[in-house]
Coordinates of C-alpha atoms in Angstrom, one line a residue:
X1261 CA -18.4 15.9 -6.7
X1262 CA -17.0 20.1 -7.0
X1263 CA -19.4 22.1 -8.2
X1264 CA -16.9 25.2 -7.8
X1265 CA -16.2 26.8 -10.7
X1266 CA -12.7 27.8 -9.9
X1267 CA -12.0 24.4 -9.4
X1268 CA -13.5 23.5 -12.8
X1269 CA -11.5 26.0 -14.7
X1270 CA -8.4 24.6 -13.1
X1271 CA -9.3 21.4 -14.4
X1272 CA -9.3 22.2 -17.9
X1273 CA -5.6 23.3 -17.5
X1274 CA -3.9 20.2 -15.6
X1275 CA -0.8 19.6 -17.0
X1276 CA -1.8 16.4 -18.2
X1277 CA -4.5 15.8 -20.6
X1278 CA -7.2 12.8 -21.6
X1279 CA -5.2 12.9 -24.9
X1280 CA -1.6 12.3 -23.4
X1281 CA -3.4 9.5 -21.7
X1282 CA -5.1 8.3 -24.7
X1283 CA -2.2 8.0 -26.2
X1284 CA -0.4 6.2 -23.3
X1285 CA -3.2 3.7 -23.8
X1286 CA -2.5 3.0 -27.1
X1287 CA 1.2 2.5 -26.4
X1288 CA 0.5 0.0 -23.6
X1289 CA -1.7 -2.2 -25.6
X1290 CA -0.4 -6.1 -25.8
X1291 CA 2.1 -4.6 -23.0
X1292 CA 0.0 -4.5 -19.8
X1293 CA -2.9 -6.1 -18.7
X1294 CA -6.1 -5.3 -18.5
X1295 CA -6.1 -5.8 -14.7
X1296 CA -9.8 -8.0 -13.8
X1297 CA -12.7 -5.9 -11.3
X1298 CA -13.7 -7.4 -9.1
X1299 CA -17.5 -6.9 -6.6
X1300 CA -16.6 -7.2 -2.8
X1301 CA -20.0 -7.8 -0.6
X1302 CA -17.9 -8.2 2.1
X1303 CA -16.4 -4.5 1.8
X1304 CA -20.2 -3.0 0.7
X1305 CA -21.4 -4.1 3.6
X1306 CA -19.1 -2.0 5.4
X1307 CA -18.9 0.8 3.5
X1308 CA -22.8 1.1 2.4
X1309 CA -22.6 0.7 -1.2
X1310 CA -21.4 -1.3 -3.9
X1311 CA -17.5 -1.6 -3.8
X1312 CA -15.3 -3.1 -6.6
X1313 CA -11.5 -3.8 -6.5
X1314 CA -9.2 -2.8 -9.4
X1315 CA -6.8 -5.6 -9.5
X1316 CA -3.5 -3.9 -9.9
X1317 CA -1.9 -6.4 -7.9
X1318 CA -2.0 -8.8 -10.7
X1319 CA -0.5 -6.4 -13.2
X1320 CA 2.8 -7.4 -15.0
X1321 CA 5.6 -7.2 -12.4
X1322 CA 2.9 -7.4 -9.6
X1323 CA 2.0 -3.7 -9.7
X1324 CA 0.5 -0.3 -11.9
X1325 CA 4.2 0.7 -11.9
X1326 CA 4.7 -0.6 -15.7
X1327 CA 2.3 1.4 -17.3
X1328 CA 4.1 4.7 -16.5
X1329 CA 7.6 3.8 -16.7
X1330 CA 6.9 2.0 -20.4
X1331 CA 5.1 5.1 -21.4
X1332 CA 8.1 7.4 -20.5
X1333 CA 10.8 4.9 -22.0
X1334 CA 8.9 4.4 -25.0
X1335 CA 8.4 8.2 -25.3
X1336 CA 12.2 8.7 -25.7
X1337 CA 14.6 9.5 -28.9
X1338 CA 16.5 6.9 -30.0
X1339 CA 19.3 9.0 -29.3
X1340 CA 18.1 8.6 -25.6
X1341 CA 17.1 5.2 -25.7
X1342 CA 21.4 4.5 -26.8
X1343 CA 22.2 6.1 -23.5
X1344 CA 19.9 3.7 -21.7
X1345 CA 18.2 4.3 -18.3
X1346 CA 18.6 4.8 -14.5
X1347 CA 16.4 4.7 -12.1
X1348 CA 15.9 4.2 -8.0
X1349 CA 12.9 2.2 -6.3
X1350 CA 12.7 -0.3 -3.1
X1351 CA 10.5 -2.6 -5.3
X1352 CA 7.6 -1.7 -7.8
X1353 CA 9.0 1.3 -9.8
X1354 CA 12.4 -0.9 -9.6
X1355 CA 10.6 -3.9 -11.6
X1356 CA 8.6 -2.1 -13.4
X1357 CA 11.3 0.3 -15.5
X1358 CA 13.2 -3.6 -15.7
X1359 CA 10.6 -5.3 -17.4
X1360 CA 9.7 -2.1 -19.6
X1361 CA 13.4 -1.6 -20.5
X1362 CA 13.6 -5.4 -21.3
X1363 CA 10.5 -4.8 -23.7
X1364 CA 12.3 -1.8 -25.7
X1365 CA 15.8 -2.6 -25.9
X1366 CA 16.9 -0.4 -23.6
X1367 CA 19.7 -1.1 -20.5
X1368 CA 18.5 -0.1 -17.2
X1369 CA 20.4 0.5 -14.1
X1370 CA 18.3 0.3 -10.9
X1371 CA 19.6 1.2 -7.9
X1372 CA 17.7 0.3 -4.8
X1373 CA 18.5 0.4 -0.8
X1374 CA 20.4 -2.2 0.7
X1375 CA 18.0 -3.7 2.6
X1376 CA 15.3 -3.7 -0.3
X1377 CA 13.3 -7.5 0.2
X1378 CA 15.5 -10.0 -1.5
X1379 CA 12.5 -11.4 -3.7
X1380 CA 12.1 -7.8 -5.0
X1381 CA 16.1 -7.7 -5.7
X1382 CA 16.0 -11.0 -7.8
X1383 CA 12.6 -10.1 -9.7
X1384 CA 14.4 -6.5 -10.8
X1385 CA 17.7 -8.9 -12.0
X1386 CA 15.3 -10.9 -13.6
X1387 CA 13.7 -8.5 -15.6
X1388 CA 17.3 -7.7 -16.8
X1389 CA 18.1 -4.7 -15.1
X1390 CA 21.6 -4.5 -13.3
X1391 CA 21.0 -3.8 -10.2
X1392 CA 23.4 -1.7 -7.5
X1393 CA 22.5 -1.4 -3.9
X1394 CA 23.4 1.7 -2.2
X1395 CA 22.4 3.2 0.8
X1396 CA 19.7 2.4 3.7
X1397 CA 16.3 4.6 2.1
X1398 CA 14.7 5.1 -1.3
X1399 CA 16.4 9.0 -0.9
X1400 CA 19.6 7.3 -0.9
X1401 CA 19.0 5.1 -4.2
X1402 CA 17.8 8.3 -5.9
X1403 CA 20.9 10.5 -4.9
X1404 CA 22.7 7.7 -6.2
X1405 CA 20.7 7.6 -9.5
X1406 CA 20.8 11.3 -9.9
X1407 CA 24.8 11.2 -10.1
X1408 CA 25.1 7.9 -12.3
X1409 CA 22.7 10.0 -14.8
X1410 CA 24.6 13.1 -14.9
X1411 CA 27.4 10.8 -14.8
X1412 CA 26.8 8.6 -17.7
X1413 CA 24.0 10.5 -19.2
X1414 CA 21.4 7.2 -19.3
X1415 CA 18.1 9.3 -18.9
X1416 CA 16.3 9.0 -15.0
X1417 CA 12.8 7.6 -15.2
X1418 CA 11.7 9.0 -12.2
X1419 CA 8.9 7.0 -10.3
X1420 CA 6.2 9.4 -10.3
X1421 CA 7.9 13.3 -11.0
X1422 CA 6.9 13.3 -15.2
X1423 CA 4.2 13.8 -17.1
X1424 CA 5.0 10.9 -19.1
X1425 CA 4.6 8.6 -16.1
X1426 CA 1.5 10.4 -15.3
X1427 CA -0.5 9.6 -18.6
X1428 CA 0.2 6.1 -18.1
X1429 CA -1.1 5.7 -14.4
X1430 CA -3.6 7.4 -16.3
X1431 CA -5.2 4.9 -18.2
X1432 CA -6.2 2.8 -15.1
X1433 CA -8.7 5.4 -15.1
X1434 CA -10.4 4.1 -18.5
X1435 CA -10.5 0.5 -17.5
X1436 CA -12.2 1.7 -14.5
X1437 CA -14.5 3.6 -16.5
X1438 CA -15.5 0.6 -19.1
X1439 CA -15.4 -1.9 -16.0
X1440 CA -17.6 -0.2 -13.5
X1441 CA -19.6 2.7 -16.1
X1442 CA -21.5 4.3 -13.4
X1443 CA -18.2 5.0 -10.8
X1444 CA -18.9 7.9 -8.5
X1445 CA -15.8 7.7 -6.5
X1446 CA -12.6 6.0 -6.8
X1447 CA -10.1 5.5 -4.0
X1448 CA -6.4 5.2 -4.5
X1449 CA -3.2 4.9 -2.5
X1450 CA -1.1 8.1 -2.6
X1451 CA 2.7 8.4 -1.9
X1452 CA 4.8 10.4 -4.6
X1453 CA 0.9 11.2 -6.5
X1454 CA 1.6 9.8 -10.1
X1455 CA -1.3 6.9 -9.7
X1456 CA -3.7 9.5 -8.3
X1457 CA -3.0 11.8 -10.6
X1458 CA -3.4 10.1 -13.5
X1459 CA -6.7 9.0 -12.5
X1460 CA -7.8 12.5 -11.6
X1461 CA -6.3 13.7 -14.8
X1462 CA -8.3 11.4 -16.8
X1463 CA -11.5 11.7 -14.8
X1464 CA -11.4 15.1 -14.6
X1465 CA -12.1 15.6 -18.7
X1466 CA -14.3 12.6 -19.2
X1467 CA -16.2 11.5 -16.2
X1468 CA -15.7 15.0 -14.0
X1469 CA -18.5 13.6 -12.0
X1470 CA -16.3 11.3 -10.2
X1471 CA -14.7 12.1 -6.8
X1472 CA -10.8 10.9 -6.6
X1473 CA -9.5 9.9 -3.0
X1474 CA -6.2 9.5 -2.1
X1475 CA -5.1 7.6 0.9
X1476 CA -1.6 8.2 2.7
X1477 CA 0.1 6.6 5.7
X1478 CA 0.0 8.5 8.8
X1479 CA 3.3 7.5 9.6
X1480 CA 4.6 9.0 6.1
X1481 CA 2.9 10.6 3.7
X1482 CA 3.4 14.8 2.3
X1483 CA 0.5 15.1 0.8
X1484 CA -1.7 16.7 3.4
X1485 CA 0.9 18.9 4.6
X1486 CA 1.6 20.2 0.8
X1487 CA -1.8 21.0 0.3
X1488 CA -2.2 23.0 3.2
X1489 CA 0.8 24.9 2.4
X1490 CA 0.1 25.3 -1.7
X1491 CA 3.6 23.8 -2.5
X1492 CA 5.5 20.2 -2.0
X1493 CA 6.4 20.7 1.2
X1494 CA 8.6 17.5 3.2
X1495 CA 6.9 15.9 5.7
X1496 CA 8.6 13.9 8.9
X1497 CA 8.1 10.7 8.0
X1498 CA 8.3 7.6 10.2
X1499 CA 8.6 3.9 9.6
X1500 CA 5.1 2.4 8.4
X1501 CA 4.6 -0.9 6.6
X1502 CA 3.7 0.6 3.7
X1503 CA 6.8 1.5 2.1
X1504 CA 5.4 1.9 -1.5
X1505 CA 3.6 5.0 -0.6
X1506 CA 6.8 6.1 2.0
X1507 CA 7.1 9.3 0.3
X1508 CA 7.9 12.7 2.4
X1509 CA 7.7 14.8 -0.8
X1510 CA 5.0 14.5 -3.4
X1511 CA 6.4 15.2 -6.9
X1512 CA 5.8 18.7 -8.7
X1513 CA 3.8 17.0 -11.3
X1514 CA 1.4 15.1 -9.7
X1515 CA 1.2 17.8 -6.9
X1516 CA -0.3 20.5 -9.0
X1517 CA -2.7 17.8 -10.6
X1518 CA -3.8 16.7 -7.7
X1519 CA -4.6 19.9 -6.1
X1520 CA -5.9 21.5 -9.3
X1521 CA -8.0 18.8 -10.1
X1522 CA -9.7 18.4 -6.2
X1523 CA -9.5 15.7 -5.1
X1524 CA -9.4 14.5 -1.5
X1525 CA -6.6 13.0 0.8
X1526 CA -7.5 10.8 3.4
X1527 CA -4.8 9.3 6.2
X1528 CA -4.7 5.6 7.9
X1529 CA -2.7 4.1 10.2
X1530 CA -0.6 1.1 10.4
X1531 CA -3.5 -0.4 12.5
X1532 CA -6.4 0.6 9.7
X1533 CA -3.7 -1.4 6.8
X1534 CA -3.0 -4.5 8.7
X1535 CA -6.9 -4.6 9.0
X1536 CA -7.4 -4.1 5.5
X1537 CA -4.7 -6.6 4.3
X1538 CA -6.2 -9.5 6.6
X1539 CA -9.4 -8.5 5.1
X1540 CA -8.5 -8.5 1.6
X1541 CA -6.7 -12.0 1.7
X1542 CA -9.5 -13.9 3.9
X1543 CA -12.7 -12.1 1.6
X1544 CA -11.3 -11.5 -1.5
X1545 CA -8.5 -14.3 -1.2
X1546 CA -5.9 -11.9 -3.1
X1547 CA -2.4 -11.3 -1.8
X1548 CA -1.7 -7.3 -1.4
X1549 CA 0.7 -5.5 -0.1
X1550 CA 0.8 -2.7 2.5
X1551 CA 0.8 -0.1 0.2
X1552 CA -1.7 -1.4 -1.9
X1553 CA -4.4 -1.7 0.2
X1554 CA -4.5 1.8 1.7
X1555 CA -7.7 2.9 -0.4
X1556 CA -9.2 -0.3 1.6
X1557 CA -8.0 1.0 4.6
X1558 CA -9.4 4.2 4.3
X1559 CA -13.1 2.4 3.2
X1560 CA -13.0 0.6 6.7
X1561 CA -11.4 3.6 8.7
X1562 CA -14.4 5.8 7.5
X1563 CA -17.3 3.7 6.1
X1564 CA -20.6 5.3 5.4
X1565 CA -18.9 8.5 3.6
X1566 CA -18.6 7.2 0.3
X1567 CA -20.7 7.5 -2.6
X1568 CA -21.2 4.6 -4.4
X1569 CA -20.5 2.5 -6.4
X1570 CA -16.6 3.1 -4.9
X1571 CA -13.7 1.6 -7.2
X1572 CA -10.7 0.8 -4.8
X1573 CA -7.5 0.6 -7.0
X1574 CA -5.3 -2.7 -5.3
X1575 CA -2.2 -0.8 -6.6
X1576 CA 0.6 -3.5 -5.9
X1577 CA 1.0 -6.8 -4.7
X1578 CA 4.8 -7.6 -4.2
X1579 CA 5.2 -8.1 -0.9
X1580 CA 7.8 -10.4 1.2
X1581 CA 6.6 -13.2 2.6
X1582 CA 8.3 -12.6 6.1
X1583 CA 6.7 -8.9 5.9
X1584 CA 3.3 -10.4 4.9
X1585 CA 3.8 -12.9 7.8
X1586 CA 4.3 -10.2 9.8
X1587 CA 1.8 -7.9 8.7
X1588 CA -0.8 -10.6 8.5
X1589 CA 0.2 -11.4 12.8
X1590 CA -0.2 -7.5 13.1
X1591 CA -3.3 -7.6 11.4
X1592 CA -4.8 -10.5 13.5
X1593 CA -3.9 -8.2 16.9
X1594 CA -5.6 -5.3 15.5
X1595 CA -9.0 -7.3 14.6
X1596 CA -8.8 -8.9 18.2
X1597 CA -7.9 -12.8 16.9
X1598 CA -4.6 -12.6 18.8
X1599 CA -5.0 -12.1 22.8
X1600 CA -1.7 -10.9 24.8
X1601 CA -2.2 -12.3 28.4
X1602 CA 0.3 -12.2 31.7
X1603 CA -1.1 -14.8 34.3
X1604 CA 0.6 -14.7 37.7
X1605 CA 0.2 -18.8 39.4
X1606 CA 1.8 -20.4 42.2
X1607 CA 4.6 -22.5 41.3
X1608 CA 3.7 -26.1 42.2
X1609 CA 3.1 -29.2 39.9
X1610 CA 0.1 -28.8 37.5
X1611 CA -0.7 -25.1 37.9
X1612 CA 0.2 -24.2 34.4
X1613 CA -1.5 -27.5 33.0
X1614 CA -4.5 -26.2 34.7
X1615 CA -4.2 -22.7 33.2
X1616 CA -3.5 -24.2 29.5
X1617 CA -6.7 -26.3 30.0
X1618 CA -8.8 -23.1 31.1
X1619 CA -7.7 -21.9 27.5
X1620 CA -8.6 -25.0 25.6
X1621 CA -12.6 -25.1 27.1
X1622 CA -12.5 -21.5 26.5
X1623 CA -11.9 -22.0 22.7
X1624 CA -8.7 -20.4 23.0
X1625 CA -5.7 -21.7 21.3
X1626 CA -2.2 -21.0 22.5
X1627 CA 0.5 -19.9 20.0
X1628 CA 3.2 -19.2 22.1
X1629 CA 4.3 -19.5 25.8
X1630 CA 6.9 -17.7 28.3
X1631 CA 7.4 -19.3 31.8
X1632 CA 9.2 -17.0 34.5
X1633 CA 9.8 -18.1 37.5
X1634 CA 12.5 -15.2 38.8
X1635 CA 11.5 -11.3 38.8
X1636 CA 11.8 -8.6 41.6
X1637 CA 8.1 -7.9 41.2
X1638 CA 7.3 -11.5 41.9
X1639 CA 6.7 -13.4 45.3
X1640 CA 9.6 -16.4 46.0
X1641 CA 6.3 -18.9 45.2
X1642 CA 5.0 -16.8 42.3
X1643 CA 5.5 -17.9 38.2
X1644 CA 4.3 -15.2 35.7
X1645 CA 3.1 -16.6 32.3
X1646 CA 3.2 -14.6 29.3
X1647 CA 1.0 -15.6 26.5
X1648 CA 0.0 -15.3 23.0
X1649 CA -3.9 -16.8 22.6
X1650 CA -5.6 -17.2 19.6
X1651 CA -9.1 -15.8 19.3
X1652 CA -12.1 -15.8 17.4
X1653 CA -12.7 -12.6 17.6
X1654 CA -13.2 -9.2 19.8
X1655 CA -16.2 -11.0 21.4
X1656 CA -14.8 -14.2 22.3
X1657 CA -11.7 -12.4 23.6
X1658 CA -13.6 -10.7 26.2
X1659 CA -15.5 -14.0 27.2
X1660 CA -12.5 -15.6 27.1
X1661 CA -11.0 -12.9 30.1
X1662 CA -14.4 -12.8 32.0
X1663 CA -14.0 -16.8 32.3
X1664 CA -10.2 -16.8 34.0
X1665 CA -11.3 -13.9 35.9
X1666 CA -13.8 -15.9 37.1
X1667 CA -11.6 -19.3 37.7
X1668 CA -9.7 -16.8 40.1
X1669 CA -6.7 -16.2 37.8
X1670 CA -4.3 -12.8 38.3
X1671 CA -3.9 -11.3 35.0
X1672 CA -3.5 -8.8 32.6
X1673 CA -3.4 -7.6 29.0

């Protein structure tokens, strides 16, 4: 909680109000869903005070993404709504303007990178939006987007960069508020700003109590960078699994909201999401994706400096199932369930037998083998075996080395 003043009066003047989201509200009923809350013990215990997930994940088209674009679609003339709309997005945004287009009326373009996941490509068509690939990044698909608007003149509904799309992030912030009454902090993934700042928008009049924390990739988010400085400032991004929140430059709009209204911006790494998304899926048994689970991330990164109760918004879950597959291996490494191993044997008859039955009365279970018997690092009567080794954990990984240390075995991590 701010108890500075100046921060207070800048509140009062955020360029989006509890009204505009009000209003939102009242547009999206019978259109969204009231996503479900649910209490994680599992993550309290970490954290050290009651935790509840906002379910965003099982919104319409699988993430928050509807609520704003519906609320800036439905929010334009009918003059507009002739010329129909463009927009750009790897995924959520993408599906989101679809579905809300398909529920007014209105044709929608979407153009999205070329390598955008498939599923995410046939969900958009789906939803009935003509869909053109362009392009290798989400900067690409919006270049492209800019010029078919000017082109054309069908309106851009921008991802995050409106106040329209604001207000109706917004209202997540009032079922969290009749869900969970006595919030005291909510935490929220962060890329372009439009979830977080709807949420601190609408906190900020009725519940100013309430601390609002967004999370960013380390890899690529602008956030803490364009704070520092005062203005959107780009950041150097890098590749991180988390492409929903991939975003270099926050947007005007939800920048000045954000900083006006004080909340806090917290980073993870691609280490502290593949965590959190193993985490989520074994204890809460919900599919997220990357993205979506950065304001768990950022509970198990730092635990014990949140006041509680904490509301974590799970802001998407549309994820591929060869990423998740992926991210859920990744995840397993990073918890110490998968065990890397290079074991230098003789090469005779029954040595790797021998080694593979070490494994087994160690509790380990083998996932994958490499057998080598030529190298210039290794003797004429030397094999090197590289393997992958289930665990059960970080503990029974280290029993697990102490034991072929101990059967004489040359290895290494």
């Amino acid at each position: 909680m701010t108890h500075d003043p100046q921060v207070a009066v800048r509140r009062s003047h955020l360029r989006v109000g509890i009204d505009d989201i009000r209003e939102a509200a009242t547009m999206l009923e019978g259109v969204v869903t009231v996503t479900p809350v649910e209490r994680s013990s599992a993550l309290a215990s970490v954290v050290g005070a009651p935790v509840f997930l906002k379910c965003e994940n099982l919104q319409r088209s699988g993430s928050f993404k509807l609520r704003g674009a519906y609320v800036r679609m439905a929010r334009l003339t009918e003059e507009e709504k002739a010329r129909g709309v463009v927009a750009a997005s790897a995924g959520n945004h993408a599906q989101g303007v679809a579905l809300g287009a398909r529920l007014l009326g209105i044709r929608a373009v979407v153009y999205m990178p070329t390598d955008a996941a498939l599923p995410k490509i046939a969900a958009t068509r789906e939803y009935g939006a003509e869909v053109r690939l362009v392009g290798t990044s989400v900067d690409d698909a919006l270049a492209a987007a800019h010029e078919e608007s000017v082109r054309s003149g069908a309106v851009l509904i921008h991802p995050y960069d409106h106040e329209d799309v604001v207000a109706g992030q917004g209202t997540i912030a009032l079922e969290i508020l009749e869900q969970v009454p006595d919030v005291r902090t909510v935490v929220v993934p962060v890329g372009g700003g439009g979830l977080a700042a709807g949420i601190v928008a609408a906190f900020a009049e009725i519940a100013p109590h309430v601390t609002v924390v967004g999370v960013q990739s380390a890899r690529a988010g602008g956030y803490l960078g364009s704070l520092a400085a005062g203005v959107p400032t780009r950041a150097t991004t890098a590749s991180t699994m988390a492409d929903g929140i991939a975003v270099s430059t926050p947007g005007h709009v939800p920048f000045e909201i954000i900083r006006d209204g004080g909340a806090q911006i917290r980073t993870v790494s691609e280490e502290d999401i593949s965590r959190a998304l193993l985490f989520i899926a074994e204890r809460a048994k919900l599919v997220v994706e990357p993205a979506g689970v950065a304001g768990v991330a950022a509970l198990m990164a730092y635990p014990g400096e949140y006041e509680g109760p904490v509301v974590a918004v799970l802001s998407g879950g549309n994820i591929d199932p060869l990423v998740l597959l992926r991210v859920v291996r990744h995840g397993l490494a990073s918890a110490g369930r998968y065990l890397q191993l290079r074991v230098r044997l003789i090469d005779r008859p029954g040595a790797l037998a021998g080694l593979l039955q070490d494994l087994a009365s160690s509790g380990g279970n083998v996932m994958h083998v490499d057998h080598v018997r030529t190298g210039v690092d290794l003797a004429i009567d030397e094999v090197e075996v590289t393997m992958q080794v289930e665990t059960k954990g970080p503990e029974h990984c280290a029993a697990l080395l102490d034991h072929l240390r101990a059967e004489g075995y040359s290895l290494s991590e």
